[in-house]
Short mmCIF file of C-alpha atoms and ligand atoms in Angstrom, two decimals:
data_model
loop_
_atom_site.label_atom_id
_atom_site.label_comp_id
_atom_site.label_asym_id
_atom_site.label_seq_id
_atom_site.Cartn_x
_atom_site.Cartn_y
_atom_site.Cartn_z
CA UNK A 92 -31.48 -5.88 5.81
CA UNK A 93 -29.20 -8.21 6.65
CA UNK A 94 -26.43 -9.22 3.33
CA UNK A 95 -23.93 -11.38 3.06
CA UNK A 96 -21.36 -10.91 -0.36
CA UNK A 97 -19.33 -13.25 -1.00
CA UNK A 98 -15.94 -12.14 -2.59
CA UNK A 99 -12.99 -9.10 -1.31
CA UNK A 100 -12.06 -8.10 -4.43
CA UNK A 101 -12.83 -4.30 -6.37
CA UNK A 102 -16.45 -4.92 -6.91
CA UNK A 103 -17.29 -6.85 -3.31
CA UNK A 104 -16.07 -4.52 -1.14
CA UNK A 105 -17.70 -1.12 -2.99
CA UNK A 106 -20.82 -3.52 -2.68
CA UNK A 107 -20.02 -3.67 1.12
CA UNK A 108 -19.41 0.11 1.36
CA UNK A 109 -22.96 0.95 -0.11
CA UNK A 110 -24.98 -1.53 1.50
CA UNK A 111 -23.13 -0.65 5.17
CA UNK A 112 -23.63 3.37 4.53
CA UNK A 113 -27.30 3.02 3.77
CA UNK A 114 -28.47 1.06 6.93
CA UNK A 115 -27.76 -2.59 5.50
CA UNK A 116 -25.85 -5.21 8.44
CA UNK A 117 -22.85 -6.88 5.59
CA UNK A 118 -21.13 -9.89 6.39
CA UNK A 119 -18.31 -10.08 3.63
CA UNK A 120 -16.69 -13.41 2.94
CA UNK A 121 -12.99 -13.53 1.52
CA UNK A 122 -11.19 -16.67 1.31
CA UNK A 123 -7.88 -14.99 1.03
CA UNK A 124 -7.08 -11.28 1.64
CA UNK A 125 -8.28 -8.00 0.16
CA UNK A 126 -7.78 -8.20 -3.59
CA UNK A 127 -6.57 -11.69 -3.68
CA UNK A 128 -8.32 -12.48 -6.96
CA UNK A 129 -7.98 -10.46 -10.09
CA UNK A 130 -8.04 -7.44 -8.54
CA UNK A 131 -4.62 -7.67 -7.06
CA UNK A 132 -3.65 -8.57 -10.79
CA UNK A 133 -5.36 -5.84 -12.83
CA UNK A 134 -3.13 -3.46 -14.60
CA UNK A 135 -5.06 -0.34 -13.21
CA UNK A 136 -5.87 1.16 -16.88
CA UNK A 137 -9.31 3.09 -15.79
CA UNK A 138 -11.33 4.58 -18.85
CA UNK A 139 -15.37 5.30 -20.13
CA UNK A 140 -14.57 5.26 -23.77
CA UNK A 141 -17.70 2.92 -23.87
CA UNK A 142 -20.50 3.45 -26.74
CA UNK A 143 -23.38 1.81 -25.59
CA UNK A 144 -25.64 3.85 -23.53
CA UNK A 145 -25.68 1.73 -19.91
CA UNK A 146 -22.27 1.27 -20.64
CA UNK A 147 -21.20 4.50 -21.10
CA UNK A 148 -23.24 5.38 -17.94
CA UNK A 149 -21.24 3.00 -15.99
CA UNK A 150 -17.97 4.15 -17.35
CA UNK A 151 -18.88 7.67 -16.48
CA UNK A 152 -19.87 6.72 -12.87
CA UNK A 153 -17.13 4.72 -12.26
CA UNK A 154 -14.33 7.42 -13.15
CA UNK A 155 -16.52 10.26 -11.05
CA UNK A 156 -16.28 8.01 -8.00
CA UNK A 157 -12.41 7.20 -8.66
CA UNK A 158 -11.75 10.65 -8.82
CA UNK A 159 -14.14 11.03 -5.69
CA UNK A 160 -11.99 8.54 -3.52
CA UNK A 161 -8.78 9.89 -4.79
CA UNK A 162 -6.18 11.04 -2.03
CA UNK A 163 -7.94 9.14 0.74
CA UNK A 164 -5.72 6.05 2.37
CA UNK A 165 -3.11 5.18 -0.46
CA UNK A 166 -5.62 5.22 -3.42
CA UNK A 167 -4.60 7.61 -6.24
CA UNK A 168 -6.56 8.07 -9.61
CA UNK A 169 -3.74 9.56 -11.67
CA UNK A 170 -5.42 11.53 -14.47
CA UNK A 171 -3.93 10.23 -17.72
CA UNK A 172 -5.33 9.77 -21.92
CA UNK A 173 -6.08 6.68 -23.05
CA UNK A 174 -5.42 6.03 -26.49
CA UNK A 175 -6.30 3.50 -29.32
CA UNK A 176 -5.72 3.04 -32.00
CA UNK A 177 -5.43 0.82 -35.26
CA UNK A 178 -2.53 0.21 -37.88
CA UNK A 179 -2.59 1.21 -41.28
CA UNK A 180 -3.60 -2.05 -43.28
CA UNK A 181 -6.10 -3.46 -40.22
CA UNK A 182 -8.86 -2.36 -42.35
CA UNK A 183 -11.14 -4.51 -40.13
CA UNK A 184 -10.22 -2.67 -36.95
CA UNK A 185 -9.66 0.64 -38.61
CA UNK A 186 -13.04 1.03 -39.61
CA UNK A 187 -14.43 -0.22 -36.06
CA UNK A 188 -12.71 2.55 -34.63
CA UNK A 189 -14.13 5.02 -37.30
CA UNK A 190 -18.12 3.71 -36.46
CA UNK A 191 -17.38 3.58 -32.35
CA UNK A 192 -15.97 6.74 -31.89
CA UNK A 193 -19.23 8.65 -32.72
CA UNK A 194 -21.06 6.18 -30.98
CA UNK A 195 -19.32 6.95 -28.06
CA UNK A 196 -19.54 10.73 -28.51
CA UNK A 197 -23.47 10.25 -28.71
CA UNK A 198 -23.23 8.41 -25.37
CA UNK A 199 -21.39 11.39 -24.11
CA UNK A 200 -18.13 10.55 -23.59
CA UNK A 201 -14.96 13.33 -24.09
CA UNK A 202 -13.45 11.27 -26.73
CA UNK A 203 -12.00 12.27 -30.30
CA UNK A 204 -10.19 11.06 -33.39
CA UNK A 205 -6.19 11.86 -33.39
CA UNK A 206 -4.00 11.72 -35.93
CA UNK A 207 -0.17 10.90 -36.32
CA UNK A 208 0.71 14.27 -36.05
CA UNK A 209 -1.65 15.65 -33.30
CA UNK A 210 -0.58 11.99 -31.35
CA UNK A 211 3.70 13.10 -32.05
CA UNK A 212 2.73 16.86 -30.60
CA UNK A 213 0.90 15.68 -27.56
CA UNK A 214 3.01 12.21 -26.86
CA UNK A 215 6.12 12.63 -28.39
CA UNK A 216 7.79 9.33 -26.22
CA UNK A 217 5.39 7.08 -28.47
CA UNK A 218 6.42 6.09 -32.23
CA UNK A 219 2.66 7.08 -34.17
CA UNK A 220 4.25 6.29 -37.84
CA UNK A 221 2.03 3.07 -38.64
CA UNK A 222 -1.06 4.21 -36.99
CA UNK A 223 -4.27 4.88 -39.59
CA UNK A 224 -6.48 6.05 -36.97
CA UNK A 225 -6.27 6.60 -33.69
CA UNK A 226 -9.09 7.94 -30.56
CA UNK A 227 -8.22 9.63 -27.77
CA UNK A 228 -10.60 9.61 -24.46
CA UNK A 229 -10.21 12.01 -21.83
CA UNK A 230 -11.91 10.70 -19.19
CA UNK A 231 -8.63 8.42 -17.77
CA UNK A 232 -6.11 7.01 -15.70
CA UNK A 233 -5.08 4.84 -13.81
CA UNK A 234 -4.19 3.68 -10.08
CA UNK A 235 -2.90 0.63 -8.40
CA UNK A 236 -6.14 -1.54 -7.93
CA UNK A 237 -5.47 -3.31 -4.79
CA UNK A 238 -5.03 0.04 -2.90
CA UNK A 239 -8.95 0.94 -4.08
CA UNK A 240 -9.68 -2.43 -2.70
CA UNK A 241 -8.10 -1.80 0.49
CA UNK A 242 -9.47 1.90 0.74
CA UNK A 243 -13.69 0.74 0.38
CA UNK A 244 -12.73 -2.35 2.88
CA UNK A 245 -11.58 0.21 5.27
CA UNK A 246 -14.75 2.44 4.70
CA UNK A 247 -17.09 -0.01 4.28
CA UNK A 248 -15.64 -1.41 7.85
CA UNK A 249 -16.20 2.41 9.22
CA UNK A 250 -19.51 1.71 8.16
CA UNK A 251 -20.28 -1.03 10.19
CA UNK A 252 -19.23 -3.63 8.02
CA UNK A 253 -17.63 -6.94 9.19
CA UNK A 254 -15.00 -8.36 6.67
CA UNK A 255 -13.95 -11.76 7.52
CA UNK A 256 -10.80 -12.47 5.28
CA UNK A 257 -9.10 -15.97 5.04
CA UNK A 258 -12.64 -17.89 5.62
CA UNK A 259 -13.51 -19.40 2.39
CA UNK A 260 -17.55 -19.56 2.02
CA UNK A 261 -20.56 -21.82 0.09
CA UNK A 262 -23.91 -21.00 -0.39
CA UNK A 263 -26.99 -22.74 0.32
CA UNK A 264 -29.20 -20.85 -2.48
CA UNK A 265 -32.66 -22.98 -0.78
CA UNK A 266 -31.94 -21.70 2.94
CA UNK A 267 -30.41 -17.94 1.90
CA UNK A 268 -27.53 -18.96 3.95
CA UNK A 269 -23.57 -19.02 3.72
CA UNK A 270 -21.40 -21.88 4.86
CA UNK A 271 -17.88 -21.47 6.15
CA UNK A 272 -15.50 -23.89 5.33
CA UNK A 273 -15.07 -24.98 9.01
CA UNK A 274 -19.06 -25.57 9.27
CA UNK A 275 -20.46 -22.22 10.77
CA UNK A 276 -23.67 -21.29 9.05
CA UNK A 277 -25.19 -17.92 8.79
CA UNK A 278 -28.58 -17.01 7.46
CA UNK A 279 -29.42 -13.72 5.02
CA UNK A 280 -31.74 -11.65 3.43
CA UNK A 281 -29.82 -11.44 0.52
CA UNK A 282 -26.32 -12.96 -0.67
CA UNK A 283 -24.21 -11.21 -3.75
CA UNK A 284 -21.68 -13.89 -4.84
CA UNK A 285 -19.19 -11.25 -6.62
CA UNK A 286 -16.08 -14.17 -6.59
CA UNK A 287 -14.36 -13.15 -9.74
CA UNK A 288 -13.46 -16.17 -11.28
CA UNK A 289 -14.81 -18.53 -8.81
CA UNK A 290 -18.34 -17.28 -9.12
CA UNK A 291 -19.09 -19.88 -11.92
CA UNK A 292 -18.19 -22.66 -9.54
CA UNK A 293 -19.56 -21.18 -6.44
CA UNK A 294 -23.07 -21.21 -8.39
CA UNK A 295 -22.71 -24.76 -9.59
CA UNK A 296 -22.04 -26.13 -6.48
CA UNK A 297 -25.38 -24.51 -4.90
CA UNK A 298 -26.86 -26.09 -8.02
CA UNK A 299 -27.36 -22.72 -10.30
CA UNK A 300 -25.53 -22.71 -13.39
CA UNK A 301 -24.59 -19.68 -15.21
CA UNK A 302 -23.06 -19.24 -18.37
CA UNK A 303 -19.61 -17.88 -17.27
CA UNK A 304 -15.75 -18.65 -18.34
CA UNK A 305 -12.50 -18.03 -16.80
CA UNK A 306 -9.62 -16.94 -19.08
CA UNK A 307 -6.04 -15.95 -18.72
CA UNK A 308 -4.12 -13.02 -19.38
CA UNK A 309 -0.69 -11.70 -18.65
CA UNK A 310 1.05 -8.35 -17.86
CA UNK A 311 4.27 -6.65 -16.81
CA UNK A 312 5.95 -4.01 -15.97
CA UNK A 313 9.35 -2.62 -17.15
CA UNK A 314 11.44 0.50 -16.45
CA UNK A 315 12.14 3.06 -19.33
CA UNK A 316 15.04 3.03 -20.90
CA UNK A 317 18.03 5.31 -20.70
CA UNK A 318 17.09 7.14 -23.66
CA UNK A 319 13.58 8.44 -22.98
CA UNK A 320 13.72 12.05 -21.98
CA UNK A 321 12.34 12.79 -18.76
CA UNK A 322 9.89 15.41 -20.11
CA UNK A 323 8.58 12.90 -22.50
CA UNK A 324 8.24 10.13 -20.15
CA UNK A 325 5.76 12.93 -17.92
CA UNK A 326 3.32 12.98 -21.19
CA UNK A 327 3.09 8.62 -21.50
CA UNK A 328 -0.53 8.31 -22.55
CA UNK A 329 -1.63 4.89 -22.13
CA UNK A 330 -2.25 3.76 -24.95
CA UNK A 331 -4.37 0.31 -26.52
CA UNK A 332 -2.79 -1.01 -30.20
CA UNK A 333 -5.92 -2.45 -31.86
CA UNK A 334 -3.75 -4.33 -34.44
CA UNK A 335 -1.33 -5.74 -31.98
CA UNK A 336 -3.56 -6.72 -28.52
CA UNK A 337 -1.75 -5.02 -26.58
CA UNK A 338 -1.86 -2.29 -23.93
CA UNK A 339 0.40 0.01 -22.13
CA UNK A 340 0.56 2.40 -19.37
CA UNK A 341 2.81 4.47 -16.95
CA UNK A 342 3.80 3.06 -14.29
CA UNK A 343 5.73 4.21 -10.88
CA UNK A 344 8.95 1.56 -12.23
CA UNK A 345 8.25 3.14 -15.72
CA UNK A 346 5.77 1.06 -18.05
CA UNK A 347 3.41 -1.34 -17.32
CA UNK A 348 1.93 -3.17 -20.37
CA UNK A 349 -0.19 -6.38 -21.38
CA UNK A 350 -2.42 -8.92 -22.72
CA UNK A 351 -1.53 -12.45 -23.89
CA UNK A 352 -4.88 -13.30 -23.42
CA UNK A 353 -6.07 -17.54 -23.40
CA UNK A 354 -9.06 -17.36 -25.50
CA UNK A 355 -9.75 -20.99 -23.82
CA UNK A 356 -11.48 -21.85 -20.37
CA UNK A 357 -9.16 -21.79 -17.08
CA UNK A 358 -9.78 -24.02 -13.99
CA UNK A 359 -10.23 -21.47 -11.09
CA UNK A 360 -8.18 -23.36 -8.58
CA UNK A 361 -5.16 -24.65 -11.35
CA UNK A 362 -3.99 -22.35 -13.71
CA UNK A 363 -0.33 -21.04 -14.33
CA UNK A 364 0.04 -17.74 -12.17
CA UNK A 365 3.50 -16.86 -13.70
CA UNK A 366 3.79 -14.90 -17.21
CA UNK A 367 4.49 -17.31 -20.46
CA UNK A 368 8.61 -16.41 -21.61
CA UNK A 369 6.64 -16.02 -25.12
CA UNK A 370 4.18 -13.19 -23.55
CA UNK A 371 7.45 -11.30 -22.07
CA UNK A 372 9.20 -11.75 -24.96
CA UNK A 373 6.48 -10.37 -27.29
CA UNK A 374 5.79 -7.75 -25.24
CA UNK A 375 9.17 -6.57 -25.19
CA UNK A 376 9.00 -6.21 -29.10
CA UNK A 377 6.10 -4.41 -29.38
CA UNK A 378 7.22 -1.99 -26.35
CA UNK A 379 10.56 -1.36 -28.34
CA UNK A 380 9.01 -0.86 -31.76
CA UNK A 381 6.18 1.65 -30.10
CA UNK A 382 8.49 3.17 -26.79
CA UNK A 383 12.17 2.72 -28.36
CA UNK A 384 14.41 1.42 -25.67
CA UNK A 385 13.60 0.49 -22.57
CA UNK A 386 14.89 -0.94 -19.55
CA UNK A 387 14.85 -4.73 -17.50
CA UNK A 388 11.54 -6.54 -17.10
CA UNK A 389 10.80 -5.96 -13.42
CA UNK A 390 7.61 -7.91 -12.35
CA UNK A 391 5.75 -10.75 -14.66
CA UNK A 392 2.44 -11.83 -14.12
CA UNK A 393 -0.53 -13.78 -15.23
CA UNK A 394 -4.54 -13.30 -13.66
CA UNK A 395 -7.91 -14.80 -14.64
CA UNK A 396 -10.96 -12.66 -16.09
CA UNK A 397 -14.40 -14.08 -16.86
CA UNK A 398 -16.49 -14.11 -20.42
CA UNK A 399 -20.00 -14.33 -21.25
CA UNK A 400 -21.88 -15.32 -24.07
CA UNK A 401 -22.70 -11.48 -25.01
CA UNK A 402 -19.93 -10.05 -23.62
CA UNK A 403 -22.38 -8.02 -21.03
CA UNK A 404 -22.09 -8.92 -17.58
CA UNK A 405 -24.22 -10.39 -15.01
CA UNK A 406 -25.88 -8.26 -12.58
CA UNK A 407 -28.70 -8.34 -10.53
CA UNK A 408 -30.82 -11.32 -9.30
CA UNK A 409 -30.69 -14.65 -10.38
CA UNK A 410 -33.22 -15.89 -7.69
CA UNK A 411 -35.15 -14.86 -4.78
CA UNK A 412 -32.37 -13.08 -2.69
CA UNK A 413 -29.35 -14.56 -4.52
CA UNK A 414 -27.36 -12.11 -6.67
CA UNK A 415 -24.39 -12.17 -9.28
CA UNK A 416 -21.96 -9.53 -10.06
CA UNK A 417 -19.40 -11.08 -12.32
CA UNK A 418 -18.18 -11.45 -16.39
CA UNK A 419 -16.26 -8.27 -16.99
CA UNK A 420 -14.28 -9.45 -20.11
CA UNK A 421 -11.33 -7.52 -18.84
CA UNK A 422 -13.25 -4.23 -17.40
CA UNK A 423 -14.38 -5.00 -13.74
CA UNK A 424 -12.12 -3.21 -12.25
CA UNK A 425 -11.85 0.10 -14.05
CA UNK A 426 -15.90 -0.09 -14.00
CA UNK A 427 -16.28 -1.68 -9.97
CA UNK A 428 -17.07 1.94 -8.12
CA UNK A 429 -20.58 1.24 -10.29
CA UNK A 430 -20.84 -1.85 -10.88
CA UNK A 431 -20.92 -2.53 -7.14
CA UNK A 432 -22.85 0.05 -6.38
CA UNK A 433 -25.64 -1.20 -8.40
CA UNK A 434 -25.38 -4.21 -6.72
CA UNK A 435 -25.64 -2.94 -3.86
CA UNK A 436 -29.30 -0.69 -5.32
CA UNK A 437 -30.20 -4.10 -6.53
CA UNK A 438 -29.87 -5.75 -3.40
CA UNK A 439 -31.85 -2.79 -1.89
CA UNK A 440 -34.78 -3.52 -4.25
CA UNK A 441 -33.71 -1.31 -7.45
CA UNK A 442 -33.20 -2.49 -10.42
CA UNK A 443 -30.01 0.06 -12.00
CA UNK A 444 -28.76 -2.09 -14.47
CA UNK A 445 -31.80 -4.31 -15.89
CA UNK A 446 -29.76 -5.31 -19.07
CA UNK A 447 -27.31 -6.71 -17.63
CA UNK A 448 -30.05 -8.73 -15.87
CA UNK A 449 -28.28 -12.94 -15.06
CA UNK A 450 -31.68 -14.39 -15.73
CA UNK A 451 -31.50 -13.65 -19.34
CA UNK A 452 -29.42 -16.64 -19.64
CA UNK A 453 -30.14 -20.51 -19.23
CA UNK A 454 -26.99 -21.05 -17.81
CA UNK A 455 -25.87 -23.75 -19.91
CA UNK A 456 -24.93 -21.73 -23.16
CA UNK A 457 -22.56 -22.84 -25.47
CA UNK A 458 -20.18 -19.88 -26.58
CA UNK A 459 -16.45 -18.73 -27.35
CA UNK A 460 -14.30 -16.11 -25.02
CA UNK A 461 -13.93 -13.26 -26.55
CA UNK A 462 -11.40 -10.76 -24.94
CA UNK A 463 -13.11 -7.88 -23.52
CA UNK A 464 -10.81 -4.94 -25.36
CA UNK A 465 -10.96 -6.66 -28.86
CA UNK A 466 -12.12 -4.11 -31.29
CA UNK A 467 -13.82 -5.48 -33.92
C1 LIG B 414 -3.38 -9.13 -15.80
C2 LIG B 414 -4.73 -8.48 -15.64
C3 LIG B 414 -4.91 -7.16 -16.03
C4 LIG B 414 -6.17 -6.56 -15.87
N1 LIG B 414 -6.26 -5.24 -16.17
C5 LIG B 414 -7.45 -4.60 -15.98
C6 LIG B 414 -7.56 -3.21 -16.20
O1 LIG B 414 -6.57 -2.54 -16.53
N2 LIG B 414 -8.77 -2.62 -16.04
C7 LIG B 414 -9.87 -3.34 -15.67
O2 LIG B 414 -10.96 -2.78 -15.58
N3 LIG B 414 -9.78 -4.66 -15.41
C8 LIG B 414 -8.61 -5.31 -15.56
N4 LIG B 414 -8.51 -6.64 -15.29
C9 LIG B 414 -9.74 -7.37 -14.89
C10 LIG B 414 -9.98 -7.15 -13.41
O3 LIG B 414 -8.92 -7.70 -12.66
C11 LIG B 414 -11.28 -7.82 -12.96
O4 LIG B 414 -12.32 -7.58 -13.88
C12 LIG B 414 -11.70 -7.29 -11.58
O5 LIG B 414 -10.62 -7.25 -10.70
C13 LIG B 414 -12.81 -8.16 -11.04
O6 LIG B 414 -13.11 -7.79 -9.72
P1 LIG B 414 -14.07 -8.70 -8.86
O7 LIG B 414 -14.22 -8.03 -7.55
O8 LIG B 414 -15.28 -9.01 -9.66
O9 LIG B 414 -13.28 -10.09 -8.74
P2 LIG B 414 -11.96 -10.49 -7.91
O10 LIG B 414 -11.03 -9.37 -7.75
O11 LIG B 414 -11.42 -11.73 -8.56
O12 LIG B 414 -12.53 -10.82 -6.48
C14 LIG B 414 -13.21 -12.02 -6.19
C15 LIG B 414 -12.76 -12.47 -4.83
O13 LIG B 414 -13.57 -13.58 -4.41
C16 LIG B 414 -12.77 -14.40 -3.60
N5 LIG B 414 -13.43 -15.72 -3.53
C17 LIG B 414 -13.59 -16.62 -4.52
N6 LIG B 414 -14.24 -17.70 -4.07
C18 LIG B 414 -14.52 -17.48 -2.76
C19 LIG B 414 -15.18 -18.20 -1.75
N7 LIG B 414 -15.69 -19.43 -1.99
N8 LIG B 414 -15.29 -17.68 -0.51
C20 LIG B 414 -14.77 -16.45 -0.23
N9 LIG B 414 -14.12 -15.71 -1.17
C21 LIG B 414 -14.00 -16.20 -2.41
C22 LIG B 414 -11.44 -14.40 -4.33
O14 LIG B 414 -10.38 -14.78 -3.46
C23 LIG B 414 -11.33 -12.97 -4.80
O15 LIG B 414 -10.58 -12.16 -3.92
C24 LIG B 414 -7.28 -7.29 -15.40
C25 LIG B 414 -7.09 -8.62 -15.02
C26 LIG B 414 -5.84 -9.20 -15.11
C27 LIG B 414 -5.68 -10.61 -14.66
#
């Protein structure tokens, strides 16, 4: 078979890895570099705390293969907790915690209640005091996302691959073919358009609309402060405040943390790349209240994820050898080492993920973003 995906970020290349190491010829379009989209952007936070059942599958999948990949090139999964958690007087989020936790545990997933106490023993650099109920999952950690990226590029190239970066590509959905920008033309058995937030706009242009939005978000990192004890800084969970919509993790210059999320559409080509003074600002409050003091603001970012109107993704095919792999409210890349991979099965004539199926939409629903994380 010969496939053409469209899109170097997390989920395109593992697509390009699978399809190249079982027999498939892959052309993969970039129109910038290796993790030049989102991926480049992500904070890295990697976790299956998921309750439904092909979610939870996913999650499970996805962390197996992280931990697979681990130690080859420069990719590292570095084990690590995630916890979340809501404050006392969210009664909203506090009991959406209490129902999703056993969910979860149904699903399978290594993940428990916590409280303050058991939270002060295990992570004694975090302040617990306000928290009314708080979930630990097990199954964690976290990496540096464009150095997955770069790893399955390489190994999908070792495969046989060819990755053409810097050549911006359309698709002719009618023909099966993919247009370069400078007018070469290449026909295919089968195209995945996995272009992160340009995937929407991609579509439209070959005439296919799908029901996806761009939205903005913001993190940064920041080094720890003089006061944190070395010993305490080793046992940084990461960590996911419910109440506050915010997350934080280690990092290698000492905490990365996030979210400032746009619950309003973004323009793929024209949206503000730098961080909003009010995100870094806020962030720095709720780092001090939960970390206690920490040190300068080192690196201060914003990056586009994508919505749908069920908050599921869209996978699979939308039409006779055109495929979708896109809307990851927030978790494509901790989920990408599966989700790709069943685009890749799907492109190979399974069907692995049949609810997450595109065609379930018109296209041309109306609907609000939600941010993927939100408990509610
Ligand atoms: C600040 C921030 C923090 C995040 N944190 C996390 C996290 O902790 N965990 C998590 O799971 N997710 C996180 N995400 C979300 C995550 O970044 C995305 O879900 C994931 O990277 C999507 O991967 P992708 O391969 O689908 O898309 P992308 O990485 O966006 O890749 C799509 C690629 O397609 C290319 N492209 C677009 N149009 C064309 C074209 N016409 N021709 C050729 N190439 C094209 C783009 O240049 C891009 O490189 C975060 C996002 C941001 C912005």
């Amino acid at each position: 078979m010969k496939a053409a995906i469209i899109g170097g970020g997390a989920v395109g290349v593992t697509s390009a890895y699978d399809l190249a190491r079982q027999g498939a010829e892959v052309v993969l379009y970039e129109k910038d570099e290796i993790a030049g989209g989102s991926t480049g952007r992500a904070a890295g936070v990697l976790y299956d705390a998921f309750a439904a059942p092909e979610d939870a599958r996913v999650g499970e999948r996805a962390i197996g293969r992280f931990r697979e990949f681990s130690g080859e090139g420069d990719f590292e999964f570095h084990e690590t907790p995630y916890v979340w958690f809501a404050r006392e007087g969210d009664e909203k989020r506090v009991e959406a915690i209490r129902e999703q936790v056993p969910r979860m545990q149904e699903s399978g997933r290594d993940v428990s209640f916590a409280d303050a106490d058991e939270l002060r023993e295990r992570f004694p650099a975090v302040n617990w005091r306000d928290v009314a109920v708080a979930a630990v999952a097990e199954n964690a950690g976290h990496t540096d996302p464009a150095s997955y990226a770069d790893l399955l590029a390489e190994k999908a190239r070792e495969e046989g691959a060819e990755i053409r970066t810097d050549t911006e590509a359309r698709i002719d959905a009618d023909a099966l073919a993919v247009e370069e920008t400078d007018g070469e033309s290449e026909s295919f058995d089968a195209i995945l358009v996995a272009a992160g937030a340009h995937t929407k706009r991609l579509l439209a242009i070959a005439g296919i609309p799908v029901p996806l939005k761009p939205y903005r978000v913001q993190a940064l990192t920041a080094g720890f402060g003089g006061t944190t004890r070395s010993e305490d800084r080793a046992d940084l969970p990461m960590g996911y405040d419910a109440t506050g919509g915010y997350y934080f993790r280690p990092h290698s210059e000492g905490l990365l943390a996030g979210d400032g999320t746009e619950e309003v559409e973004s323009d793929p080509d024209d949206w503000a790349r730098e961080a909003d003074r009010e995100f870094r600002e806020i962030t720095r409050d709720r780092l001090g209240h939960r970390l206690g003091e920490f040190g300068a603001t080192r690196e201060a970012w914003a990056g586009l994820c994508v919505a749908t109107p069920d908050r599921d993704p869209l996978l699979g095919e939308l039409r006779d050898g055109l495929y979708v792999a896109g809307g990851w409210q927030g978790h494509g890349f901790m989920r990408a080492p599966a989700l790709g991979e069943a685009s890749a099965d799907a492109m190979l004539g399974e069907n692995p993920l049949p609810e997450f199926d595109p065609t379930r939409f018109d296209g041309d629903e109306e609907f609000a973003i939600v941010e993927g994380m939100t408990v509610e």
